[in-house]
Amino acid sequence: MRGSSLSPEGEREKLHIAVLMGGWSAEREVSLVTGNGVADALESRGHRVTRIDMGRDVAQRLAEAAPDVVFNALHGTPGEDGSVQGLMDLMGLKYTHSGLETSVIAIDKELTKMVLVPHGIRMPAGTIVDSESLFAADPMARPYVLKPVNEGSSVGVAIVTRDGNYGDPIGRDVKGPWQEFDRLLAEPFIRGRELTTAVLGDEALEVTELRPKSGFYDYDAKYTDGLTEHVCPADIPAEIRAACLDMALKAHRLLGCRGCSRSDFRWDDEKGVEGLYLLEVNTQPGMTPLSLVPEQARARGIDYATLVERIVEAAL
């Protein structure tokens, strides 16, 4: 395998790149959009691309393709939780984004807190609860947030309020993540604004504010055109922007992320910097037309194809 994608003349070397996408997680459709966008961009730059919609025969298909590098465009499990990373490590394949250990930690919201909070990164205090217990009593004062421990893209997130329609206590038959997951993470709800910062290589790019037209920034709001307004760069005080950039880069380094990552924040704008909380770090952020990493890269003068190539270079 090649050690660099740059020739001695400084031009990008043409590679054989397998783009791994799809799979069977709740985020399959988004992964397919990400993967095909990445593949189109790489082909536009002259690279040879093999598109692989991941099935149970993924090891065989990767072995048959024998690429120089794999672009991991999977979202959710098993493509983001260390499973596929371990497989590719065993096969001796180079691949984009974070490695096995980082992936295992970052997809688990409790493990992420155990790594980051001792280093001064402010995150909401949370507790793991058995879903069955929610039908007897709340785990904390309302309002609070319930979310799966090991999912991304706001899959299965519920905000339990005093006046909401989940019941008090939560009704066993009411639709919510407690019907899909045996255990959930409960966190205090942080009022305020939704902010996010991407890191590319070893540089935090920008801060985007996300303004959902209704409700909160859930899975549908993230991936349905017109449901969320993106303000990039965010209209926020300079000290909040600096804090987002600093916390995102620090989290990226502490977790050992590679290529790119995206850190999501809630900011209580009545409390200044003390009201800024890191919610989670996404080690394989989306690369769809509505995705935040390409948007922030554009704000920094990096077009989509160049962004994709830079993520590939980090893998080499």
JSON list of N, CA, C and O in Angstrom, two decimals, residues 122-177:
[
{"chain": "A", "resi": 122, "resn": "ARG", "atom": "N", "xyz": [-16.77, 20.76, 29.81]},
{"chain": "A", "resi": 122, "resn": "ARG", "atom": "CA", "xyz": [-18.07, 20.77, 30.49]},
{"chain": "A", "resi": 122, "resn": "ARG", "atom": "C", "xyz": [-19.09, 19.96, 29.68]},
{"chain": "A", "resi": 122, "resn": "ARG", "atom": "O", "xyz": [-19.36, 20.25, 28.53]},
{"chain": "A", "resi": 123, "resn": "MET", "atom": "N", "xyz": [-19.66, 18.95, 30.32]},
{"chain": "A", "resi": 123, "resn": "MET", "atom": "CA", "xyz": [-20.71, 18.13, 29.71]},
{"chain": "A", "resi": 123, "resn": "MET", "atom": "C", "xyz": [-21.84, 17.98, 30.72]},
{"chain": "A", "resi": 123, "resn": "MET", "atom": "O", "xyz": [-21.62, 18.06, 31.92]},
{"chain": "A", "resi": 124, "resn": "PRO", "atom": "N", "xyz": [-23.08, 17.77, 30.25]},
{"chain": "A", "resi": 124, "resn": "PRO", "atom": "CA", "xyz": [-24.19, 17.64, 31.19]},
{"chain": "A", "resi": 124, "resn": "PRO", "atom": "C", "xyz": [-24.01, 16.42, 32.09]},
{"chain": "A", "resi": 124, "resn": "PRO", "atom": "O", "xyz": [-23.56, 15.36, 31.63]},
{"chain": "A", "resi": 125, "resn": "ALA", "atom": "N", "xyz": [-24.35, 16.58, 33.36]},
{"chain": "A", "resi": 125, "resn": "ALA", "atom": "CA", "xyz": [-24.33, 15.43, 34.27]},
{"chain": "A", "resi": 125, "resn": "ALA", "atom": "C", "xyz": [-25.45, 14.48, 33.87]},
{"chain": "A", "resi": 125, "resn": "ALA", "atom": "O", "xyz": [-26.56, 14.91, 33.59]},
{"chain": "A", "resi": 126, "resn": "GLY", "atom": "N", "xyz": [-25.15, 13.20, 33.80]},
{"chain": "A", "resi": 126, "resn": "GLY", "atom": "CA", "xyz": [-26.16, 12.24, 33.36]},
{"chain": "A", "resi": 126, "resn": "GLY", "atom": "C", "xyz": [-26.14, 10.98, 34.18]},
{"chain": "A", "resi": 126, "resn": "GLY", "atom": "O", "xyz": [-25.24, 10.75, 35.00]},
{"chain": "A", "resi": 127, "resn": "THR", "atom": "N", "xyz": [-27.15, 10.17, 33.97]},
{"chain": "A", "resi": 127, "resn": "THR", "atom": "CA", "xyz": [-27.23, 8.88, 34.65]},
{"chain": "A", "resi": 127, "resn": "THR", "atom": "C", "xyz": [-27.84, 7.85, 33.71]},
{"chain": "A", "resi": 127, "resn": "THR", "atom": "O", "xyz": [-28.73, 8.18, 32.91]},
{"chain": "A", "resi": 128, "resn": "ILE", "atom": "N", "xyz": [-27.36, 6.62, 33.76]},
{"chain": "A", "resi": 128, "resn": "ILE", "atom": "CA", "xyz": [-27.90, 5.54, 32.95]},
{"chain": "A", "resi": 128, "resn": "ILE", "atom": "C", "xyz": [-29.11, 4.95, 33.68]},
{"chain": "A", "resi": 128, "resn": "ILE", "atom": "O", "xyz": [-29.04, 4.66, 34.88]},
{"chain": "A", "resi": 129, "resn": "VAL", "atom": "N", "xyz": [-30.21, 4.80, 32.95]},
{"chain": "A", "resi": 129, "resn": "VAL", "atom": "CA", "xyz": [-31.43, 4.26, 33.57]},
{"chain": "A", "resi": 129, "resn": "VAL", "atom": "C", "xyz": [-31.94, 3.07, 32.76]},
{"chain": "A", "resi": 129, "resn": "VAL", "atom": "O", "xyz": [-31.76, 3.01, 31.54]},
{"chain": "A", "resi": 130, "resn": "ASP", "atom": "N", "xyz": [-32.56, 2.13, 33.45]},
{"chain": "A", "resi": 130, "resn": "ASP", "atom": "CA", "xyz": [-33.28, 1.06, 32.78]},
{"chain": "A", "resi": 130, "resn": "ASP", "atom": "C", "xyz": [-34.61, 1.63, 32.28]},
{"chain": "A", "resi": 130, "resn": "ASP", "atom": "O", "xyz": [-35.33, 2.30, 33.04]},
{"chain": "A", "resi": 131, "resn": "SER", "atom": "N", "xyz": [-34.92, 1.38, 31.02]},
{"chain": "A", "resi": 131, "resn": "SER", "atom": "CA", "xyz": [-36.14, 1.94, 30.45]},
{"chain": "A", "resi": 131, "resn": "SER", "atom": "C", "xyz": [-37.37, 1.56, 31.27]},
{"chain": "A", "resi": 131, "resn": "SER", "atom": "O", "xyz": [-38.30, 2.36, 31.43]},
{"chain": "A", "resi": 132, "resn": "GLU", "atom": "N", "xyz": [-37.38, 0.34, 31.81]},
{"chain": "A", "resi": 132, "resn": "GLU", "atom": "CA", "xyz": [-38.52, -0.13, 32.60]},
{"chain": "A", "resi": 132, "resn": "GLU", "atom": "C", "xyz": [-38.79, 0.78, 33.79]},
{"chain": "A", "resi": 132, "resn": "GLU", "atom": "O", "xyz": [-39.95, 0.98, 34.20]},
{"chain": "A", "resi": 133, "resn": "SER", "atom": "N", "xyz": [-37.73, 1.36, 34.35]},
{"chain": "A", "resi": 133, "resn": "SER", "atom": "CA", "xyz": [-37.90, 2.20, 35.55]},
{"chain": "A", "resi": 133, "resn": "SER", "atom": "C", "xyz": [-38.63, 3.50, 35.25]},
{"chain": "A", "resi": 133, "resn": "SER", "atom": "O", "xyz": [-39.20, 4.12, 36.16]},
{"chain": "A", "resi": 134, "resn": "LEU", "atom": "N", "xyz": [-38.63, 3.92, 33.99]},
{"chain": "A", "resi": 134, "resn": "LEU", "atom": "CA", "xyz": [-39.25, 5.19, 33.63]},
{"chain": "A", "resi": 134, "resn": "LEU", "atom": "C", "xyz": [-40.77, 5.16, 33.78]},
{"chain": "A", "resi": 134, "resn": "LEU", "atom": "O", "xyz": [-41.40, 6.21, 33.92]},
{"chain": "A", "resi": 135, "resn": "PHE", "atom": "N", "xyz": [-41.35, 3.97, 33.75]},
{"chain": "A", "resi": 135, "resn": "PHE", "atom": "CA", "xyz": [-42.79, 3.85, 33.84]},
{"chain": "A", "resi": 135, "resn": "PHE", "atom": "C", "xyz": [-43.28, 3.95, 35.28]},
{"chain": "A", "resi": 135, "resn": "PHE", "atom": "O", "xyz": [-44.49, 4.00, 35.54]},
{"chain": "A", "resi": 136, "resn": "ALA", "atom": "N", "xyz": [-42.32, 4.01, 36.22]},
{"chain": "A", "resi": 136, "resn": "ALA", "atom": "CA", "xyz": [-42.67, 4.16, 37.64]},
{"chain": "A", "resi": 136, "resn": "ALA", "atom": "C", "xyz": [-42.39, 5.57, 38.13]},
{"chain": "A", "resi": 136, "resn": "ALA", "atom": "O", "xyz": [-43.19, 6.14, 38.90]},
{"chain": "A", "resi": 137, "resn": "ALA", "atom": "N", "xyz": [-41.27, 6.16, 37.69]},
{"chain": "A", "resi": 137, "resn": "ALA", "atom": "CA", "xyz": [-40.90, 7.49, 38.18]},
{"chain": "A", "resi": 137, "resn": "ALA", "atom": "C", "xyz": [-39.84, 8.10, 37.28]},
{"chain": "A", "resi": 137, "resn": "ALA", "atom": "O", "xyz": [-39.11, 7.40, 36.58]},
{"chain": "A", "resi": 138, "resn": "ASP", "atom": "N", "xyz": [-39.77, 9.42, 37.30]},
{"chain": "A", "resi": 138, "resn": "ASP", "atom": "CA", "xyz": [-38.72, 10.12, 36.55]},
{"chain": "A", "resi": 138, "resn": "ASP", "atom": "C", "xyz": [-37.37, 9.91, 37.22]},
{"chain": "A", "resi": 138, "resn": "ASP", "atom": "O", "xyz": [-37.27, 9.87, 38.45]},
{"chain": "A", "resi": 139, "resn": "PRO", "atom": "N", "xyz": [-36.30, 9.81, 36.43]},
{"chain": "A", "resi": 139, "resn": "PRO", "atom": "CA", "xyz": [-34.95, 9.66, 37.01]},
{"chain": "A", "resi": 139, "resn": "PRO", "atom": "C", "xyz": [-34.38, 10.95, 37.55]},
{"chain": "A", "resi": 139, "resn": "PRO", "atom": "O", "xyz": [-33.40, 10.94, 38.30]},
{"chain": "A", "resi": 140, "resn": "MET", "atom": "N", "xyz": [-34.97, 12.09, 37.16]},
{"chain": "A", "resi": 140, "resn": "MET", "atom": "CA", "xyz": [-34.52, 13.40, 37.63]},
{"chain": "A", "resi": 140, "resn": "MET", "atom": "C", "xyz": [-35.64, 14.39, 37.39]},
{"chain": "A", "resi": 140, "resn": "MET", "atom": "O", "xyz": [-36.66, 14.08, 36.77]},
{"chain": "A", "resi": 141, "resn": "ALA", "atom": "N", "xyz": [-35.44, 15.60, 37.90]},
{"chain": "A", "resi": 141, "resn": "ALA", "atom": "CA", "xyz": [-36.47, 16.63, 37.74]},
{"chain": "A", "resi": 141, "resn": "ALA", "atom": "C", "xyz": [-36.66, 16.98, 36.26]},
{"chain": "A", "resi": 141, "resn": "ALA", "atom": "O", "xyz": [-35.71, 17.03, 35.50]},
{"chain": "A", "resi": 142, "resn": "ARG", "atom": "N", "xyz": [-37.91, 17.22, 35.88]},
{"chain": "A", "resi": 142, "resn": "ARG", "atom": "CA", "xyz": [-38.19, 17.67, 34.52]},
{"chain": "A", "resi": 142, "resn": "ARG", "atom": "C", "xyz": [-37.88, 19.15, 34.39]},
{"chain": "A", "resi": 142, "resn": "ARG", "atom": "O", "xyz": [-38.01, 19.88, 35.36]},
{"chain": "A", "resi": 143, "resn": "PRO", "atom": "N", "xyz": [-37.47, 19.62, 33.20]},
{"chain": "A", "resi": 143, "resn": "PRO", "atom": "CA", "xyz": [-37.30, 18.88, 31.95]},
{"chain": "A", "resi": 143, "resn": "PRO", "atom": "C", "xyz": [-35.95, 18.14, 31.93]},
{"chain": "A", "resi": 143, "resn": "PRO", "atom": "O", "xyz": [-34.96, 18.62, 32.47]},
{"chain": "A", "resi": 144, "resn": "TYR", "atom": "N", "xyz": [-35.96, 16.98, 31.27]},
{"chain": "A", "resi": 144, "resn": "TYR", "atom": "CA", "xyz": [-34.73, 16.24, 31.07]},
{"chain": "A", "resi": 144, "resn": "TYR", "atom": "C", "xyz": [-34.76, 15.55, 29.71]},
{"chain": "A", "resi": 144, "resn": "TYR", "atom": "O", "xyz": [-35.82, 15.49, 29.05]},
{"chain": "A", "resi": 145, "resn": "VAL", "atom": "N", "xyz": [-33.60, 15.07, 29.29]},
{"chain": "A", "resi": 145, "resn": "VAL", "atom": "CA", "xyz": [-33.46, 14.46, 27.97]},
{"chain": "A", "resi": 145, "resn": "VAL", "atom": "C", "xyz": [-33.15, 12.98, 28.15]},
{"chain": "A", "resi": 145, "resn": "VAL", "atom": "O", "xyz": [-32.34, 12.60, 29.01]},
{"chain": "A", "resi": 146, "resn": "LEU", "atom": "N", "xyz": [-33.78, 12.14, 27.34]},
{"chain": "A", "resi": 146, "resn": "LEU", "atom": "CA", "xyz": [-33.47, 10.73, 27.28]},
{"chain": "A", "resi": 146, "resn": "LEU", "atom": "C", "xyz": [-32.90, 10.41, 25.91]},
{"chain": "A", "resi": 146, "resn": "LEU", "atom": "O", "xyz": [-33.43, 10.87, 24.89]},
{"chain": "A", "resi": 147, "resn": "LYS", "atom": "N", "xyz": [-31.80, 9.65, 25.88]},
{"chain": "A", "resi": 147, "resn": "LYS", "atom": "CA", "xyz": [-31.18, 9.32, 24.60]},
{"chain": "A", "resi": 147, "resn": "LYS", "atom": "C", "xyz": [-30.51, 7.96, 24.71]},
{"chain": "A", "resi": 147, "resn": "LYS", "atom": "O", "xyz": [-30.06, 7.55, 25.79]},
{"chain": "A", "resi": 148, "resn": "PRO", "atom": "N", "xyz": [-30.42, 7.24, 23.59]},
{"chain": "A", "resi": 148, "resn": "PRO", "atom": "CA", "xyz": [-29.67, 5.98, 23.60]},
{"chain": "A", "resi": 148, "resn": "PRO", "atom": "C", "xyz": [-28.21, 6.25, 23.93]},
{"chain": "A", "resi": 148, "resn": "PRO", "atom": "O", "xyz": [-27.67, 7.30, 23.59]},
{"chain": "A", "resi": 149, "resn": "VAL", "atom": "N", "xyz": [-27.59, 5.30, 24.59]},
{"chain": "A", "resi": 149, "resn": "VAL", "atom": "CA", "xyz": [-26.19, 5.46, 24.97]},
{"chain": "A", "resi": 149, "resn": "VAL", "atom": "C", "xyz": [-25.28, 5.36, 23.76]},
{"chain": "A", "resi": 149, "resn": "VAL", "atom": "O", "xyz": [-24.24, 6.03, 23.69]},
{"chain": "A", "resi": 150, "resn": "ASN", "atom": "N", "xyz": [-25.66, 4.56, 22.76]},
{"chain": "A", "resi": 150, "resn": "ASN", "atom": "CA", "xyz": [-24.75, 4.24, 21.64]},
{"chain": "A", "resi": 150, "resn": "ASN", "atom": "C", "xyz": [-25.35, 4.52, 20.27]},
{"chain": "A", "resi": 150, "resn": "ASN", "atom": "O", "xyz": [-25.24, 3.71, 19.37]},
{"chain": "A", "resi": 151, "resn": "GLU", "atom": "N", "xyz": [-26.01, 5.65, 20.09]},
{"chain": "A", "resi": 151, "resn": "GLU", "atom": "CA", "xyz": [-26.52, 6.03, 18.78]},
{"chain": "A", "resi": 151, "resn": "GLU", "atom": "C", "xyz": [-26.10, 7.46, 18.50]},
{"chain": "A", "resi": 151, "resn": "GLU", "atom": "O", "xyz": [-25.83, 8.24, 19.40]},
{"chain": "A", "resi": 152, "resn": "GLY", "atom": "N", "xyz": [-26.07, 7.80, 17.20]},
{"chain": "A", "resi": 152, "resn": "GLY", "atom": "CA", "xyz": [-25.75, 9.16, 16.79]},
{"chain": "A", "resi": 152, "resn": "GLY", "atom": "C", "xyz": [-26.91, 9.79, 16.05]},
{"chain": "A", "resi": 152, "resn": "GLY", "atom": "O", "xyz": [-28.00, 9.23, 15.96]},
{"chain": "A", "resi": 153, "resn": "SER", "atom": "N", "xyz": [-26.67, 11.00, 15.48]},
{"chain": "A", "resi": 153, "resn": "SER", "atom": "CA", "xyz": [-27.65, 11.72, 14.67]},
{"chain": "A", "resi": 153, "resn": "SER", "atom": "C", "xyz": [-28.97, 11.95, 15.39]},
{"chain": "A", "resi": 153, "resn": "SER", "atom": "O", "xyz": [-30.03, 12.01, 14.77]},
{"chain": "A", "resi": 154, "resn": "SER", "atom": "N", "xyz": [-28.92, 12.08, 16.72]},
{"chain": "A", "resi": 154, "resn": "SER", "atom": "CA", "xyz": [-30.12, 12.32, 17.52]},
{"chain": "A", "resi": 154, "resn": "SER", "atom": "C", "xyz": [-31.18, 11.25, 17.33]},
{"chain": "A", "resi": 154, "resn": "SER", "atom": "O", "xyz": [-32.38, 11.49, 17.50]},
{"chain": "A", "resi": 155, "resn": "VAL", "atom": "N", "xyz": [-30.76, 10.04, 16.95]},
{"chain": "A", "resi": 155, "resn": "VAL", "atom": "CA", "xyz": [-31.68, 8.92, 16.85]},
{"chain": "A", "resi": 155, "resn": "VAL", "atom": "C", "xyz": [-32.21, 8.58, 18.23]},
{"chain": "A", "resi": 155, "resn": "VAL", "atom": "O", "xyz": [-31.45, 8.40, 19.18]},
{"chain": "A", "resi": 156, "resn": "GLY", "atom": "N", "xyz": [-33.54, 8.51, 18.38]},
{"chain": "A", "resi": 156, "resn": "GLY", "atom": "CA", "xyz": [-34.14, 8.07, 19.63]},
{"chain": "A", "resi": 156, "resn": "GLY", "atom": "C", "xyz": [-34.05, 9.04, 20.78]},
{"chain": "A", "resi": 156, "resn": "GLY", "atom": "O", "xyz": [-34.09, 8.63, 21.94]},
{"chain": "A", "resi": 157, "resn": "VAL", "atom": "N", "xyz": [-33.94, 10.34, 20.51]},
{"chain": "A", "resi": 157, "resn": "VAL", "atom": "CA", "xyz": [-33.86, 11.34, 21.58]},
{"chain": "A", "resi": 157, "resn": "VAL", "atom": "C", "xyz": [-35.26, 11.82, 21.94]},
{"chain": "A", "resi": 157, "resn": "VAL", "atom": "O", "xyz": [-36.08, 12.10, 21.07]},
{"chain": "A", "resi": 158, "resn": "ALA", "atom": "N", "xyz": [-35.55, 11.91, 23.23]},
{"chain": "A", "resi": 158, "resn": "ALA", "atom": "CA", "xyz": [-36.83, 12.44, 23.71]},
{"chain": "A", "resi": 158, "resn": "ALA", "atom": "C", "xyz": [-36.57, 13.49, 24.78]},
{"chain": "A", "resi": 158, "resn": "ALA", "atom": "O", "xyz": [-35.71, 13.30, 25.64]},
{"chain": "A", "resi": 159, "resn": "ILE", "atom": "N", "xyz": [-37.29, 14.60, 24.70]},
{"chain": "A", "resi": 159, "resn": "ILE", "atom": "CA", "xyz": [-37.23, 15.64, 25.73]},
{"chain": "A", "resi": 159, "resn": "ILE", "atom": "C", "xyz": [-38.49, 15.53, 26.58]},
{"chain": "A", "resi": 159, "resn": "ILE", "atom": "O", "xyz": [-39.61, 15.71, 26.07]},
{"chain": "A", "resi": 160, "resn": "VAL", "atom": "N", "xyz": [-38.32, 15.21, 27.84]},
{"chain": "A", "resi": 160, "resn": "VAL", "atom": "CA", "xyz": [-39.45, 14.99, 28.73]},
{"chain": "A", "resi": 160, "resn": "VAL", "atom": "C", "xyz": [-39.68, 16.27, 29.54]},
{"chain": "A", "resi": 160, "resn": "VAL", "atom": "O", "xyz": [-38.83, 16.67, 30.34]},
{"chain": "A", "resi": 161, "resn": "THR", "atom": "N", "xyz": [-40.81, 16.91, 29.29]},
{"chain": "A", "resi": 161, "resn": "THR", "atom": "CA", "xyz": [-41.13, 18.18, 29.95]},
{"chain": "A", "resi": 161, "resn": "THR", "atom": "C", "xyz": [-42.30, 18.01, 30.90]},
{"chain": "A", "resi": 161, "resn": "THR", "atom": "O", "xyz": [-43.02, 17.01, 30.87]},
{"chain": "A", "resi": 162, "resn": "ARG", "atom": "N", "xyz": [-42.52, 19.01, 31.71]},
{"chain": "A", "resi": 162, "resn": "ARG", "atom": "CA", "xyz": [-43.62, 18.96, 32.68]},
{"chain": "A", "resi": 162, "resn": "ARG", "atom": "C", "xyz": [-44.98, 18.94, 31.98]},
{"chain": "A", "resi": 162, "resn": "ARG", "atom": "O", "xyz": [-45.93, 18.30, 32.43]},
{"chain": "A", "resi": 163, "resn": "ASP", "atom": "N", "xyz": [-45.07, 19.64, 30.85]},
{"chain": "A", "resi": 163, "resn": "ASP", "atom": "CA", "xyz": [-46.35, 19.75, 30.15]},
{"chain": "A", "resi": 163, "resn": "ASP", "atom": "C", "xyz": [-46.39, 18.92, 28.87]},
{"chain": "A", "resi": 163, "resn": "ASP", "atom": "O", "xyz": [-47.26, 19.12, 28.02]},
{"chain": "A", "resi": 164, "resn": "GLY", "atom": "N", "xyz": [-45.43, 18.00, 28.69]},
{"chain": "A", "resi": 164, "resn": "GLY", "atom": "CA", "xyz": [-45.37, 17.21, 27.47]},
{"chain": "A", "resi": 164, "resn": "GLY", "atom": "C", "xyz": [-46.44, 16.14, 27.41]},
{"chain": "A", "resi": 164, "resn": "GLY", "atom": "O", "xyz": [-47.27, 15.99, 28.32]},
{"chain": "A", "resi": 165, "resn": "ASN", "atom": "N", "xyz": [-46.43, 15.38, 26.33]},
{"chain": "A", "resi": 165, "resn": "ASN", "atom": "CA", "xyz": [-47.48, 14.38, 26.12]},
{"chain": "A", "resi": 165, "resn": "ASN", "atom": "C", "xyz": [-46.99, 12.95, 26.34]},
{"chain": "A", "resi": 165, "resn": "ASN", "atom": "O", "xyz": [-47.58, 12.00, 25.82]},
{"chain": "A", "resi": 166, "resn": "TYR", "atom": "N", "xyz": [-45.90, 12.79, 27.11]},
{"chain": "A", "resi": 166, "resn": "TYR", "atom": "CA", "xyz": [-45.40, 11.45, 27.41]},
{"chain": "A", "resi": 166, "resn": "TYR", "atom": "C", "xyz": [-46.08, 10.84, 28.64]},
{"chain": "A", "resi": 166, "resn": "TYR", "atom": "O", "xyz": [-45.97, 9.65, 28.89]},
{"chain": "A", "resi": 167, "resn": "GLY", "atom": "N", "xyz": [-46.78, 11.70, 29.42]},
{"chain": "A", "resi": 167, "resn": "GLY", "atom": "CA", "xyz": [-47.39, 11.22, 30.65]},
{"chain": "A", "resi": 167, "resn": "GLY", "atom": "C", "xyz": [-46.51, 11.46, 31.85]},
{"chain": "A", "resi": 167, "resn": "GLY", "atom": "O", "xyz": [-45.32, 11.76, 31.74]},
{"chain": "A", "resi": 168, "resn": "ASP", "atom": "N", "xyz": [-47.09, 11.34, 33.04]},
{"chain": "A", "resi": 168, "resn": "ASP", "atom": "CA", "xyz": [-46.34, 11.55, 34.28]},
{"chain": "A", "resi": 168, "resn": "ASP", "atom": "C", "xyz": [-46.84, 10.53, 35.31]},
{"chain": "A", "resi": 168, "resn": "ASP", "atom": "O", "xyz": [-47.87, 10.75, 35.95]},
{"chain": "A", "resi": 169, "resn": "PRO", "atom": "N", "xyz": [-46.15, 9.40, 35.49]},
{"chain": "A", "resi": 169, "resn": "PRO", "atom": "CA", "xyz": [-44.88, 9.05, 34.82]},
{"chain": "A", "resi": 169, "resn": "PRO", "atom": "C", "xyz": [-45.11, 8.71, 33.34]},
{"chain": "A", "resi": 169, "resn": "PRO", "atom": "O", "xyz": [-46.24, 8.67, 32.87]},
{"chain": "A", "resi": 170, "resn": "ILE", "atom": "N", "xyz": [-43.99, 8.47, 32.63]},
{"chain": "A", "resi": 170, "resn": "ILE", "atom": "CA", "xyz": [-44.05, 8.15, 31.21]},
{"chain": "A", "resi": 170, "resn": "ILE", "atom": "C", "xyz": [-44.92, 6.91, 31.00]},
{"chain": "A", "resi": 170, "resn": "ILE", "atom": "O", "xyz": [-44.80, 5.92, 31.71]},
{"chain": "A", "resi": 171, "resn": "GLY", "atom": "N", "xyz": [-45.79, 6.98, 30.00]},
{"chain": "A", "resi": 171, "resn": "GLY", "atom": "CA", "xyz": [-46.68, 5.87, 29.72]},
{"chain": "A", "resi": 171, "resn": "GLY", "atom": "C", "xyz": [-45.97, 4.75, 28.98]},
{"chain": "A", "resi": 171, "resn": "GLY", "atom": "O", "xyz": [-45.24, 4.99, 28.02]},
{"chain": "A", "resi": 172, "resn": "ARG", "atom": "N", "xyz": [-46.20, 3.54, 29.41]},
{"chain": "A", "resi": 172, "resn": "ARG", "atom": "CA", "xyz": [-45.55, 2.38, 28.81]},
{"chain": "A", "resi": 172, "resn": "ARG", "atom": "C", "xyz": [-45.87, 2.25, 27.32]},
{"chain": "A", "resi": 172, "resn": "ARG", "atom": "O", "xyz": [-45.06, 1.79, 26.53]},
{"chain": "A", "resi": 173, "resn": "ASP", "atom": "N", "xyz": [-47.08, 2.66, 26.94]},
{"chain": "A", "resi": 173, "resn": "ASP", "atom": "CA", "xyz": [-47.51, 2.51, 25.56]},
{"chain": "A", "resi": 173, "resn": "ASP", "atom": "C", "xyz": [-47.26, 3.75, 24.70]},
{"chain": "A", "resi": 173, "resn": "ASP", "atom": "O", "xyz": [-47.60, 3.77, 23.52]},
{"chain": "A", "resi": 174, "resn": "VAL", "atom": "N", "xyz": [-46.68, 4.79, 25.30]},
{"chain": "A", "resi": 174, "resn": "VAL", "atom": "CA", "xyz": [-46.39, 6.02, 24.55]},
{"chain": "A", "resi": 174, "resn": "VAL", "atom": "C", "xyz": [-45.12, 5.82, 23.73]},
{"chain": "A", "resi": 174, "resn": "VAL", "atom": "O", "xyz": [-44.12, 5.30, 24.24]},
{"chain": "A", "resi": 175, "resn": "LYS", "atom": "N", "xyz": [-45.17, 6.23, 22.47]},
{"chain": "A", "resi": 175, "resn": "LYS", "atom": "CA", "xyz": [-44.02, 6.04, 21.59]},
{"chain": "A", "resi": 175, "resn": "LYS", "atom": "C", "xyz": [-42.82, 6.83, 22.10]},
{"chain": "A", "resi": 175, "resn": "LYS", "atom": "O", "xyz": [-42.92, 8.01, 22.42]},
{"chain": "A", "resi": 176, "resn": "GLY", "atom": "N", "xyz": [-41.65, 6.17, 22.15]},
{"chain": "A", "resi": 176, "resn": "GLY", "atom": "CA", "xyz": [-40.43, 6.83, 22.59]},
{"chain": "A", "resi": 176, "resn": "GLY", "atom": "C", "xyz": [-39.27, 5.85, 22.60]},
{"chain": "A", "resi": 176, "resn": "GLY", "atom": "O", "xyz": [-39.45, 4.65, 22.35]},
{"chain": "A", "resi": 177, "resn": "PRO", "atom": "N", "xyz": [-38.07, 6.32, 22.91]},
{"chain": "A", "resi": 177, "resn": "PRO", "atom": "CA", "xyz": [-36.89, 5.46, 22.87]},
{"chain": "A", "resi": 177, "resn": "PRO", "atom": "C", "xyz": [-36.95, 4.32, 23.87]},
{"chain": "A", "resi": 177, "resn": "PRO", "atom": "O", "xyz": [-36.27, 3.31, 23.71]}
]
